[in-house]
JSON list of C-alpha atoms in Angstrom, two decimals:
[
{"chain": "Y", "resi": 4, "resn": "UNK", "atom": "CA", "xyz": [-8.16, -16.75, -48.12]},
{"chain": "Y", "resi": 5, "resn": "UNK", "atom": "CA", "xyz": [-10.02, -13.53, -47.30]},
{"chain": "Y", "resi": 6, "resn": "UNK", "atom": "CA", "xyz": [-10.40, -12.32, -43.94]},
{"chain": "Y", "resi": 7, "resn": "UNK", "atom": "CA", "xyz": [-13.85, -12.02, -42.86]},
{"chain": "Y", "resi": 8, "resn": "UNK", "atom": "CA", "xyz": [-14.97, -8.64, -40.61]},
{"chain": "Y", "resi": 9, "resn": "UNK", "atom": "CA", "xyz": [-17.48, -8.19, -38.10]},
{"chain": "Y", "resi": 10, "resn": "UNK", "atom": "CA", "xyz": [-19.89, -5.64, -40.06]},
{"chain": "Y", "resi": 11, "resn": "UNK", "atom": "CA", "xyz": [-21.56, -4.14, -36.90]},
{"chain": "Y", "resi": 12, "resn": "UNK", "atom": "CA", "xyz": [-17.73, -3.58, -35.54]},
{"chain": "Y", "resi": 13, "resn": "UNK", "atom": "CA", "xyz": [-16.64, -1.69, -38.57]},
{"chain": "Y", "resi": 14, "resn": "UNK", "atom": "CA", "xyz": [-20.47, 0.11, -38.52]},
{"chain": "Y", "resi": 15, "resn": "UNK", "atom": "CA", "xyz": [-19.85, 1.54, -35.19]},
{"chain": "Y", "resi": 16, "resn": "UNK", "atom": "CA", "xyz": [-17.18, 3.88, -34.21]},
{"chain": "Y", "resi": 17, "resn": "UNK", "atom": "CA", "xyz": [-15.08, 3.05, -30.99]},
{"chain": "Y", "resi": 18, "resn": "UNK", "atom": "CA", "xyz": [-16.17, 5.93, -28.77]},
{"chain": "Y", "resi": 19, "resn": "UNK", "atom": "CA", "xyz": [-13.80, 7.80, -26.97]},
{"chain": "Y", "resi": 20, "resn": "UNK", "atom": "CA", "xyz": [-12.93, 7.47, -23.00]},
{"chain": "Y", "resi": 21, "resn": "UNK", "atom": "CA", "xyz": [-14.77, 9.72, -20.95]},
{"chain": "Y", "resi": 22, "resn": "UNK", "atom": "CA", "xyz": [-12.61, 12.40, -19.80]},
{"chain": "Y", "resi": 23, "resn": "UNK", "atom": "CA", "xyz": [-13.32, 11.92, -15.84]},
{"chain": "Y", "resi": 24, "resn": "UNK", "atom": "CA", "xyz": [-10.91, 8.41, -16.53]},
{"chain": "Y", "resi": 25, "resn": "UNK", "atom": "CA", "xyz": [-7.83, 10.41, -17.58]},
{"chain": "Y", "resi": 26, "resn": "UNK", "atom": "CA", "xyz": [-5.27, 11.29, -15.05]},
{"chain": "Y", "resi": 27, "resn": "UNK", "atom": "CA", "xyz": [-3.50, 14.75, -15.44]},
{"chain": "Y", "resi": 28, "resn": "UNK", "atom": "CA", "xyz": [0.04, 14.61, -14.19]},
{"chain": "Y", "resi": 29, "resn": "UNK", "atom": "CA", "xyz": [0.60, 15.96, -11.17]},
{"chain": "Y", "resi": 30, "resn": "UNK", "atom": "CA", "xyz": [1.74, 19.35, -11.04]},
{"chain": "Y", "resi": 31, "resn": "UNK", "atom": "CA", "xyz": [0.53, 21.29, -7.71]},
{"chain": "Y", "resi": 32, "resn": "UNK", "atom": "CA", "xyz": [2.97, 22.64, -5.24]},
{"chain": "Y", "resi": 33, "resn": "UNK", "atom": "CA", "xyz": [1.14, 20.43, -2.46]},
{"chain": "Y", "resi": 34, "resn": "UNK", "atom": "CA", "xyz": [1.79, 17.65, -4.78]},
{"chain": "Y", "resi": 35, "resn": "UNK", "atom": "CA", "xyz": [5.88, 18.39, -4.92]},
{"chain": "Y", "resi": 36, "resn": "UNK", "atom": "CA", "xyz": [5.70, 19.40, -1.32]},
{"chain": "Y", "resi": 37, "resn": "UNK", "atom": "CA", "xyz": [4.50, 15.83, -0.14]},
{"chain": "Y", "resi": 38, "resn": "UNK", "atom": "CA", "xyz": [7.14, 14.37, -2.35]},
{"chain": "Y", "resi": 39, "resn": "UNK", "atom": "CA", "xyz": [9.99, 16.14, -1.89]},
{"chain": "Y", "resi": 40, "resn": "UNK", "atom": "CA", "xyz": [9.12, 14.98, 2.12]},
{"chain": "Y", "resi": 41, "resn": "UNK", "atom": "CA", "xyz": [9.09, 11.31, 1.11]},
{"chain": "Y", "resi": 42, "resn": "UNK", "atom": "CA", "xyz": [12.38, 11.61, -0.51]},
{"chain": "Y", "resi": 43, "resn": "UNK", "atom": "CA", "xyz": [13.61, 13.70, 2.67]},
{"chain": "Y", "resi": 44, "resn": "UNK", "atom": "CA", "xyz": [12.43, 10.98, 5.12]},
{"chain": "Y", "resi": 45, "resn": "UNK", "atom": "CA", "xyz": [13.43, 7.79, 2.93]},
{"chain": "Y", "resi": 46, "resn": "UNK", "atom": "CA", "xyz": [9.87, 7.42, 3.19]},
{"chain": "Y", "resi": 47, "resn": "UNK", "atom": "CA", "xyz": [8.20, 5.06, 0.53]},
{"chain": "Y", "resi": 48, "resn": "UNK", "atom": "CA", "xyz": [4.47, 5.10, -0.36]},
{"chain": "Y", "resi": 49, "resn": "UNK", "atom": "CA", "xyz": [2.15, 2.85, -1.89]},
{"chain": "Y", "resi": 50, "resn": "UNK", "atom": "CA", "xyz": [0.74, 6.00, -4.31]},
{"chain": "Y", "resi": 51, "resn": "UNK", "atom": "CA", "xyz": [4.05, 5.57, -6.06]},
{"chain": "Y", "resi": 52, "resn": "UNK", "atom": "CA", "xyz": [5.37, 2.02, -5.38]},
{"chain": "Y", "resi": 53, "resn": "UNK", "atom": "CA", "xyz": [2.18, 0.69, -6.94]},
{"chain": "Y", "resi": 54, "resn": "UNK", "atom": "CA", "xyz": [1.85, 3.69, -9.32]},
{"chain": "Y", "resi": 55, "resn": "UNK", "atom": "CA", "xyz": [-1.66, 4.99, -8.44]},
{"chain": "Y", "resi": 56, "resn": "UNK", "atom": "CA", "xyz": [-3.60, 6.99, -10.81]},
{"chain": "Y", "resi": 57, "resn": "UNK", "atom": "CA", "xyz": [-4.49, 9.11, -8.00]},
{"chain": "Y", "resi": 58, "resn": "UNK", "atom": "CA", "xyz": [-1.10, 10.25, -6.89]},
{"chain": "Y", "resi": 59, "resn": "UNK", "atom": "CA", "xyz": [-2.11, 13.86, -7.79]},
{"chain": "Y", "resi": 60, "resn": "UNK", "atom": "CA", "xyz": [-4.98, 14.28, -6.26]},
{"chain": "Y", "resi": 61, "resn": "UNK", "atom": "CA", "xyz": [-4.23, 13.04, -3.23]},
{"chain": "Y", "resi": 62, "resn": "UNK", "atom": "CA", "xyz": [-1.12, 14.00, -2.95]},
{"chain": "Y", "resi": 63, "resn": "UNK", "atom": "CA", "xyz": [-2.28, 17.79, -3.18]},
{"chain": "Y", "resi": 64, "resn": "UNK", "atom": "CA", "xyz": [-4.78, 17.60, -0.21]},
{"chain": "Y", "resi": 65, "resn": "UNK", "atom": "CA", "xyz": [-1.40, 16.23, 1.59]},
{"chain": "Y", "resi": 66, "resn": "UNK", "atom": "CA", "xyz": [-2.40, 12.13, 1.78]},
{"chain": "Y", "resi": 67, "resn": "UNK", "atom": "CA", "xyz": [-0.38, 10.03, 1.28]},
{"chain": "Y", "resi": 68, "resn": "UNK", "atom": "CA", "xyz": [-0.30, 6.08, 2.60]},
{"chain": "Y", "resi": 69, "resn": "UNK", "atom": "CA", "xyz": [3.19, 5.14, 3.73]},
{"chain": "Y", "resi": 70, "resn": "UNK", "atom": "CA", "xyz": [4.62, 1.90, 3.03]},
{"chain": "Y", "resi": 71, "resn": "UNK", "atom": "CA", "xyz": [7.04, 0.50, 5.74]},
{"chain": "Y", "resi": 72, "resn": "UNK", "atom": "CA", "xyz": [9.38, -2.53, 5.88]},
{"chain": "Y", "resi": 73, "resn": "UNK", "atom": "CA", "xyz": [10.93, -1.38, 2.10]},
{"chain": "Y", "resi": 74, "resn": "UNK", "atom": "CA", "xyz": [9.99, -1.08, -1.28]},
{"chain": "Y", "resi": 75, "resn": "UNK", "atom": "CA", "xyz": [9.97, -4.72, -2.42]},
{"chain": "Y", "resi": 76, "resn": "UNK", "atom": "CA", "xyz": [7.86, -7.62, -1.35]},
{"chain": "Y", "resi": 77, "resn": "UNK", "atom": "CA", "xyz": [8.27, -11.36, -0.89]},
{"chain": "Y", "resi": 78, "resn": "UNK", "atom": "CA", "xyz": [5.44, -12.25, -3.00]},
{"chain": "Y", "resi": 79, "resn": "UNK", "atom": "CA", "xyz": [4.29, -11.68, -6.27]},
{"chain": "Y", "resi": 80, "resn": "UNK", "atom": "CA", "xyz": [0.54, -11.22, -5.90]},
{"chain": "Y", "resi": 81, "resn": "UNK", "atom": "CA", "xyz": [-1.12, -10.93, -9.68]},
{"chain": "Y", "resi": 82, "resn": "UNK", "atom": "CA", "xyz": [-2.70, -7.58, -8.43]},
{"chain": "Y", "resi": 83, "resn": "UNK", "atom": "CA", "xyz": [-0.16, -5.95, -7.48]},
{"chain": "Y", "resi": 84, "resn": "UNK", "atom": "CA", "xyz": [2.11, -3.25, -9.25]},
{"chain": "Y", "resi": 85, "resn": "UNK", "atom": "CA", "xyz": [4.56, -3.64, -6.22]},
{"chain": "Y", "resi": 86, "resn": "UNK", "atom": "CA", "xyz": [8.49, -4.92, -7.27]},
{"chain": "Y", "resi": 87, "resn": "UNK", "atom": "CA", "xyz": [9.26, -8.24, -5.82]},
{"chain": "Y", "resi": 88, "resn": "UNK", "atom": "CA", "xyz": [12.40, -10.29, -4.96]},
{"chain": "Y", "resi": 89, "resn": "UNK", "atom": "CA", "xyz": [14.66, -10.36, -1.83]},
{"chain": "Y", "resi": 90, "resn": "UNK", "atom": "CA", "xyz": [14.10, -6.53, 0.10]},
{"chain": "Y", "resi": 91, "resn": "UNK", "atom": "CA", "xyz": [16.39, -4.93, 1.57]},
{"chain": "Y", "resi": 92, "resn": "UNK", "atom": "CA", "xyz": [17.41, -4.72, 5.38]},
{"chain": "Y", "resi": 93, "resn": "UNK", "atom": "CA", "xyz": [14.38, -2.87, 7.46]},
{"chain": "Y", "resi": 94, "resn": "UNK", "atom": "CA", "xyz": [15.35, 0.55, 8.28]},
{"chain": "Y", "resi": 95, "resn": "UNK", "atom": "CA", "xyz": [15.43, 1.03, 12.20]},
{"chain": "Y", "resi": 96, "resn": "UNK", "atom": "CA", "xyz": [14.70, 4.49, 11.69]},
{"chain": "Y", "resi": 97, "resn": "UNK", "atom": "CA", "xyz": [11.53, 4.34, 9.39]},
{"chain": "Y", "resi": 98, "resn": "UNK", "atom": "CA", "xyz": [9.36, 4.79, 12.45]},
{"chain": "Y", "resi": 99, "resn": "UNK", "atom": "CA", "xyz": [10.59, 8.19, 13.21]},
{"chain": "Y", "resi": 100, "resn": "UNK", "atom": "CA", "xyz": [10.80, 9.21, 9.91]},
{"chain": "Y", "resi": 101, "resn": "UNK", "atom": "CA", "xyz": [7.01, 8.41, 9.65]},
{"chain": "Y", "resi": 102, "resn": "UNK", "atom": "CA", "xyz": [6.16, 10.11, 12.53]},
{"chain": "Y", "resi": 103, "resn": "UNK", "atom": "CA", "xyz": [8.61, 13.15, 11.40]},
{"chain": "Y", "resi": 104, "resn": "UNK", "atom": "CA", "xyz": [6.21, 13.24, 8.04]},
{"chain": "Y", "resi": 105, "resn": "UNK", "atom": "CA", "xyz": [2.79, 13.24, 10.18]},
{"chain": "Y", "resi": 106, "resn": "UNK", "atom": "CA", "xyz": [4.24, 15.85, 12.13]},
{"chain": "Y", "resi": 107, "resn": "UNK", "atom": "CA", "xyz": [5.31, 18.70, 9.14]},
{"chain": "Y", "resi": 108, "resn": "UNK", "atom": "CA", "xyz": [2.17, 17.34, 7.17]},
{"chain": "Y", "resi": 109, "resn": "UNK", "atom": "CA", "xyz": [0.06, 17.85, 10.46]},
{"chain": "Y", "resi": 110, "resn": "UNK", "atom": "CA", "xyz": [-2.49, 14.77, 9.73]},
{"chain": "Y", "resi": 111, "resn": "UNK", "atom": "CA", "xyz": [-5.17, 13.59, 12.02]},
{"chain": "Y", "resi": 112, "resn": "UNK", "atom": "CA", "xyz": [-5.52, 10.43, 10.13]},
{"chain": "Y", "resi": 113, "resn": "UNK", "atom": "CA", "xyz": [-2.42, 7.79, 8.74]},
{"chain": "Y", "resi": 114, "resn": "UNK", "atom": "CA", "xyz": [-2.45, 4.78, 7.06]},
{"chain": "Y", "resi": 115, "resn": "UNK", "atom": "CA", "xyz": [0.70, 3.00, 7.09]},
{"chain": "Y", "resi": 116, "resn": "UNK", "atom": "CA", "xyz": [0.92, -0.32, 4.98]},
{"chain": "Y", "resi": 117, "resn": "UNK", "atom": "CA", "xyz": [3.48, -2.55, 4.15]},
{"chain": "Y", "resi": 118, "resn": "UNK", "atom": "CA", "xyz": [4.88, -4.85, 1.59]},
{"chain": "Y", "resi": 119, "resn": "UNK", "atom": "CA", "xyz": [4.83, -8.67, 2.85]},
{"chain": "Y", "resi": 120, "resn": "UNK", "atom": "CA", "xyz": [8.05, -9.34, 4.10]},
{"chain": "Y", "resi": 121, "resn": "UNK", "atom": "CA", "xyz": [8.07, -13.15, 4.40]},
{"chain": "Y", "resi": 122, "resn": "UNK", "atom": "CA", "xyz": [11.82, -13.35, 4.55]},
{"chain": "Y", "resi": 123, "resn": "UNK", "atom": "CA", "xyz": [11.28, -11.61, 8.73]},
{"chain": "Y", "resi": 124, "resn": "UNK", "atom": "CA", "xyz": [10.67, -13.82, 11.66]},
{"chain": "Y", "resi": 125, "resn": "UNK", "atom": "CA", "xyz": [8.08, -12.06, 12.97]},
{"chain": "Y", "resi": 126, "resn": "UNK", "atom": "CA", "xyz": [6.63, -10.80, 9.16]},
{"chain": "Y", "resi": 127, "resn": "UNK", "atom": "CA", "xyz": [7.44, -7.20, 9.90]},
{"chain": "Y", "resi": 128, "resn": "UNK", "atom": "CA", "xyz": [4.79, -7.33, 13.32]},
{"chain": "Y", "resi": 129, "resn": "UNK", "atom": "CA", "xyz": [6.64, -5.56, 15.79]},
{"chain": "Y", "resi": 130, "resn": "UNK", "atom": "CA", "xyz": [8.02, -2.77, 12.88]},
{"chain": "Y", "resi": 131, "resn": "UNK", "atom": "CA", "xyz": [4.66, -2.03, 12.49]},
{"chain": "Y", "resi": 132, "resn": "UNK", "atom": "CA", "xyz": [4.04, -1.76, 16.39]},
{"chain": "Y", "resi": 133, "resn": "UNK", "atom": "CA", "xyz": [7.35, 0.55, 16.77]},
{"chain": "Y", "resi": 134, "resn": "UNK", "atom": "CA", "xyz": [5.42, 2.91, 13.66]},
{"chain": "Y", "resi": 135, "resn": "UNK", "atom": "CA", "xyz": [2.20, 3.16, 15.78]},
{"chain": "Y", "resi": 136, "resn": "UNK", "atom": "CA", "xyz": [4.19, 4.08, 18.88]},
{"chain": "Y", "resi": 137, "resn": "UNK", "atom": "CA", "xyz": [6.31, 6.48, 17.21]},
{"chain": "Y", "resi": 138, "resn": "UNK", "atom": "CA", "xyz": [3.12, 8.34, 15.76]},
{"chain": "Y", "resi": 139, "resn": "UNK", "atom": "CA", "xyz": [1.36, 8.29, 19.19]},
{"chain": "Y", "resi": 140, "resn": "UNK", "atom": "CA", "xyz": [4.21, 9.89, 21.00]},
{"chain": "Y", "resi": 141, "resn": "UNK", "atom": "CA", "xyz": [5.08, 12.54, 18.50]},
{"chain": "Y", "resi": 142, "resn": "UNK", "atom": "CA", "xyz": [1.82, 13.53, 17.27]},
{"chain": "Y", "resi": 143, "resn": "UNK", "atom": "CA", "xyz": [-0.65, 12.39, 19.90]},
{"chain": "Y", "resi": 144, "resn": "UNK", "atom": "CA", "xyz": [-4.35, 12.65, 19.13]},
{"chain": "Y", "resi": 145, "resn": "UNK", "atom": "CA", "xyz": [-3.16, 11.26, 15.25]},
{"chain": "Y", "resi": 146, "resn": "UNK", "atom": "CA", "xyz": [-4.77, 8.09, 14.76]},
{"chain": "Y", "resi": 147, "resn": "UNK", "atom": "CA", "xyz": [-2.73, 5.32, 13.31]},
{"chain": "Y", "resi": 148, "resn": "UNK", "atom": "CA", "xyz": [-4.48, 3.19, 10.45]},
{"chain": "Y", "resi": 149, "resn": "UNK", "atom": "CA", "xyz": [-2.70, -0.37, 9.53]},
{"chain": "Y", "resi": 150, "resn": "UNK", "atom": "CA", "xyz": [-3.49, -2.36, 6.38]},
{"chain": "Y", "resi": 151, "resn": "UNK", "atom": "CA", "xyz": [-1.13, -5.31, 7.55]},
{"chain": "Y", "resi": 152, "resn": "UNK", "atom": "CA", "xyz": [-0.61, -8.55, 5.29]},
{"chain": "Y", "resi": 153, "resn": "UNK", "atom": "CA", "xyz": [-1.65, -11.23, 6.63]},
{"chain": "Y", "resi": 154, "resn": "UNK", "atom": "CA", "xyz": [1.62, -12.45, 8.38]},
{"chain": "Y", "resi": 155, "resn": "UNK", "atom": "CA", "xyz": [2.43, -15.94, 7.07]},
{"chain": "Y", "resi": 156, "resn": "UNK", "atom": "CA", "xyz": [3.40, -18.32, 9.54]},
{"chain": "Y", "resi": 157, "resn": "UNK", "atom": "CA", "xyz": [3.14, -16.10, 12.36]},
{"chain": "Y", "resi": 158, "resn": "UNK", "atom": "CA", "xyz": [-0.38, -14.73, 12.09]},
{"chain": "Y", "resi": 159, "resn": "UNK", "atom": "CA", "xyz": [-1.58, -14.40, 15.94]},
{"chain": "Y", "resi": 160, "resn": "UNK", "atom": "CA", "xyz": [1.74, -13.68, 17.82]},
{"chain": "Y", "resi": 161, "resn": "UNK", "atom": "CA", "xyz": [1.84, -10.78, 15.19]},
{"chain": "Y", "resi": 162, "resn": "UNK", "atom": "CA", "xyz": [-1.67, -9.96, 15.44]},
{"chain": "Y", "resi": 163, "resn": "UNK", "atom": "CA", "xyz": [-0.62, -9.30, 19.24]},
{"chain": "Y", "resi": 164, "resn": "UNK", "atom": "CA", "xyz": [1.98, -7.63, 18.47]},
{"chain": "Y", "resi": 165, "resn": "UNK", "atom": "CA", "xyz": [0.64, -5.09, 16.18]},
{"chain": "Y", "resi": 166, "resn": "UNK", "atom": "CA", "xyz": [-2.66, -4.76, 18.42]},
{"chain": "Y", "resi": 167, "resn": "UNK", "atom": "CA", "xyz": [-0.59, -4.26, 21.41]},
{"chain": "Y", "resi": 168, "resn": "UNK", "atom": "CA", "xyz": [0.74, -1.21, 20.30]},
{"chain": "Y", "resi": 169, "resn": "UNK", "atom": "CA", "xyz": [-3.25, 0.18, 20.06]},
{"chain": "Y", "resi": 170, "resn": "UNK", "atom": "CA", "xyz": [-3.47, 1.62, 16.24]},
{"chain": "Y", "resi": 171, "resn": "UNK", "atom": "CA", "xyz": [-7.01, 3.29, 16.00]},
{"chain": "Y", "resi": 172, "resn": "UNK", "atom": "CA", "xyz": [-8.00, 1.29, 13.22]},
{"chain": "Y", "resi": 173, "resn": "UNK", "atom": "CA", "xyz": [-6.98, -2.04, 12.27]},
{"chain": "Y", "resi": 174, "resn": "UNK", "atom": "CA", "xyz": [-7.59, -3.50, 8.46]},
{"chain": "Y", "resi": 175, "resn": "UNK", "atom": "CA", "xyz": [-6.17, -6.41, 6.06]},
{"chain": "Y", "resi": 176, "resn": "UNK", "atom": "CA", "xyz": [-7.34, -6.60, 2.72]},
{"chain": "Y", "resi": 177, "resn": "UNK", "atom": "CA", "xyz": [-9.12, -9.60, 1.42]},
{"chain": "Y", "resi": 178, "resn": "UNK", "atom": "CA", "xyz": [-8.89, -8.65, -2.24]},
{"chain": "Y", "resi": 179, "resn": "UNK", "atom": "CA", "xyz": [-11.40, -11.68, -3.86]},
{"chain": "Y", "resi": 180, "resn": "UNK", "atom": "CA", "xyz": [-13.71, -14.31, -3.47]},
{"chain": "Y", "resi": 181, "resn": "UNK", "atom": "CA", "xyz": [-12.44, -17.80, -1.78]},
{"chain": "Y", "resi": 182, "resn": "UNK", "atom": "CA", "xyz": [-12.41, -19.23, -5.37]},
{"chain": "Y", "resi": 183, "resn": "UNK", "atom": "CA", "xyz": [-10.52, -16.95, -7.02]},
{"chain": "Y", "resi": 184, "resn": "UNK", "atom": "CA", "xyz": [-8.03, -16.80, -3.50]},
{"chain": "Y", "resi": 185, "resn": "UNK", "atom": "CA", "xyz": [-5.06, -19.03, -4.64]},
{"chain": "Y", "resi": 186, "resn": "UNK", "atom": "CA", "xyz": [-5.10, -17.32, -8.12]},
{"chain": "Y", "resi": 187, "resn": "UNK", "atom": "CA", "xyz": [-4.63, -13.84, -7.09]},
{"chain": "Y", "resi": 188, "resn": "UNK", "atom": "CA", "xyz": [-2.75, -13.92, -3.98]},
{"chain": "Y", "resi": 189, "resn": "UNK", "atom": "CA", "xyz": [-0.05, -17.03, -4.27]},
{"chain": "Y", "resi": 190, "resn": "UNK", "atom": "CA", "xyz": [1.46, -17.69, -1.14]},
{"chain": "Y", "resi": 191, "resn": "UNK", "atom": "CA", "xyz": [-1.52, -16.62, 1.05]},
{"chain": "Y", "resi": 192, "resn": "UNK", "atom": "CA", "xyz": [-4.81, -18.28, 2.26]},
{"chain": "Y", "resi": 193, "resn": "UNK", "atom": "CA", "xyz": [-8.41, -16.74, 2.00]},
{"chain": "Y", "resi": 194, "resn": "UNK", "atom": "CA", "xyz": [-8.94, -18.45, 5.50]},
{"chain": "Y", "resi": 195, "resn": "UNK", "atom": "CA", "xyz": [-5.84, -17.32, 7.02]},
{"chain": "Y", "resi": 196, "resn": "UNK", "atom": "CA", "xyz": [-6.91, -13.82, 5.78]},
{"chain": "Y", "resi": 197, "resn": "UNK", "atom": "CA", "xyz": [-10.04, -13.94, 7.41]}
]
């Protein structure tokens, strides 16, 4: 039995990818500066944790979005590039260190994230809240950006928490449609998230 071809497939040649899609590696001093500070901090970072394509570019205008409470999440969210299983112990030190890298990076603006750390009483709340502080009093006039989860189980006591400690800008991804919820984020709840 012969296989049979699509003509108009075979007709057409696959064009190439447009050149603005590929991703040089990065190679800029900036680039090495920010991450030889990460490593000096024990800082971890969503640009590598979740292996962003824009590591480089960011990285070399000195950005770079901190991820506290570890390097491995609870859940395994079918987005996410982020290693999951049972984290580590929370560093007690991780807010300093975060406010060390604002400092020698001298940024107006953070964003400090986090993996969801389900295994925590309190989901990681009053880490966060012990970040914001820490930035406040060593760099004052920074303002402190949090992309919290969504705190299972524990939702407005952490809300508090993390609120209490005044970030500048509070933010929680939704991710997808109420449909689709279940699917891509296991574990979590469009309505919770909202």
């Amino acid at each position: 039995m012969s296989k049979v071809h699509n003509l108009s497939e075979a007709a057409t040649p696959r064009k190439p990818k447009p050149p603005w899609i590929r991703v040089k590696a990065p190679t800029s001093p900036e680039y090495h500066a920010t991450r030889a500070l990460m490593r000096k901090l024990s800082l971890n970072t969503v640009c590598e944790e979740a292996a962003c394509p824009n590591i480089g570019e960011c990285w070399a205008r000195g950005h770079a979005t901190v991820m506290i409470l570890g390097d491995t999440c609870t859940r395994a969210c079918a987005f996410c590039n982020i290693k999951t299983g049972m984290p580590r112990p929370v560093d007690p030190d991780e807010p300093e260190h975060l406010a060390e890298a604002v400092a020698q990076m001298g940024l107006r603006h953070v964003v400090v994230t986090s993996v969801d750390r389900d295994d925590l009483p309190d989901a990681g709340a009053e880490h966060f809240a012990q970040t914001i502080r820490a930035v406040h009093a060593r760099c004052p006039g920074a303002a402190v950006e949090v992309l919290t989860p969504d705190f299972k189980r524990v939702e407005d006591r952490a809300l508090d928490t993390v609120l209490g400690a005044a970030p500048e800008v509070f933010s929680h991804n939704m991710e997808t449609v109420p449909r689709l919820y279940r699917r891509a984020r296991p574990g979590s709840s469009y309505q919770r998230s909202l």
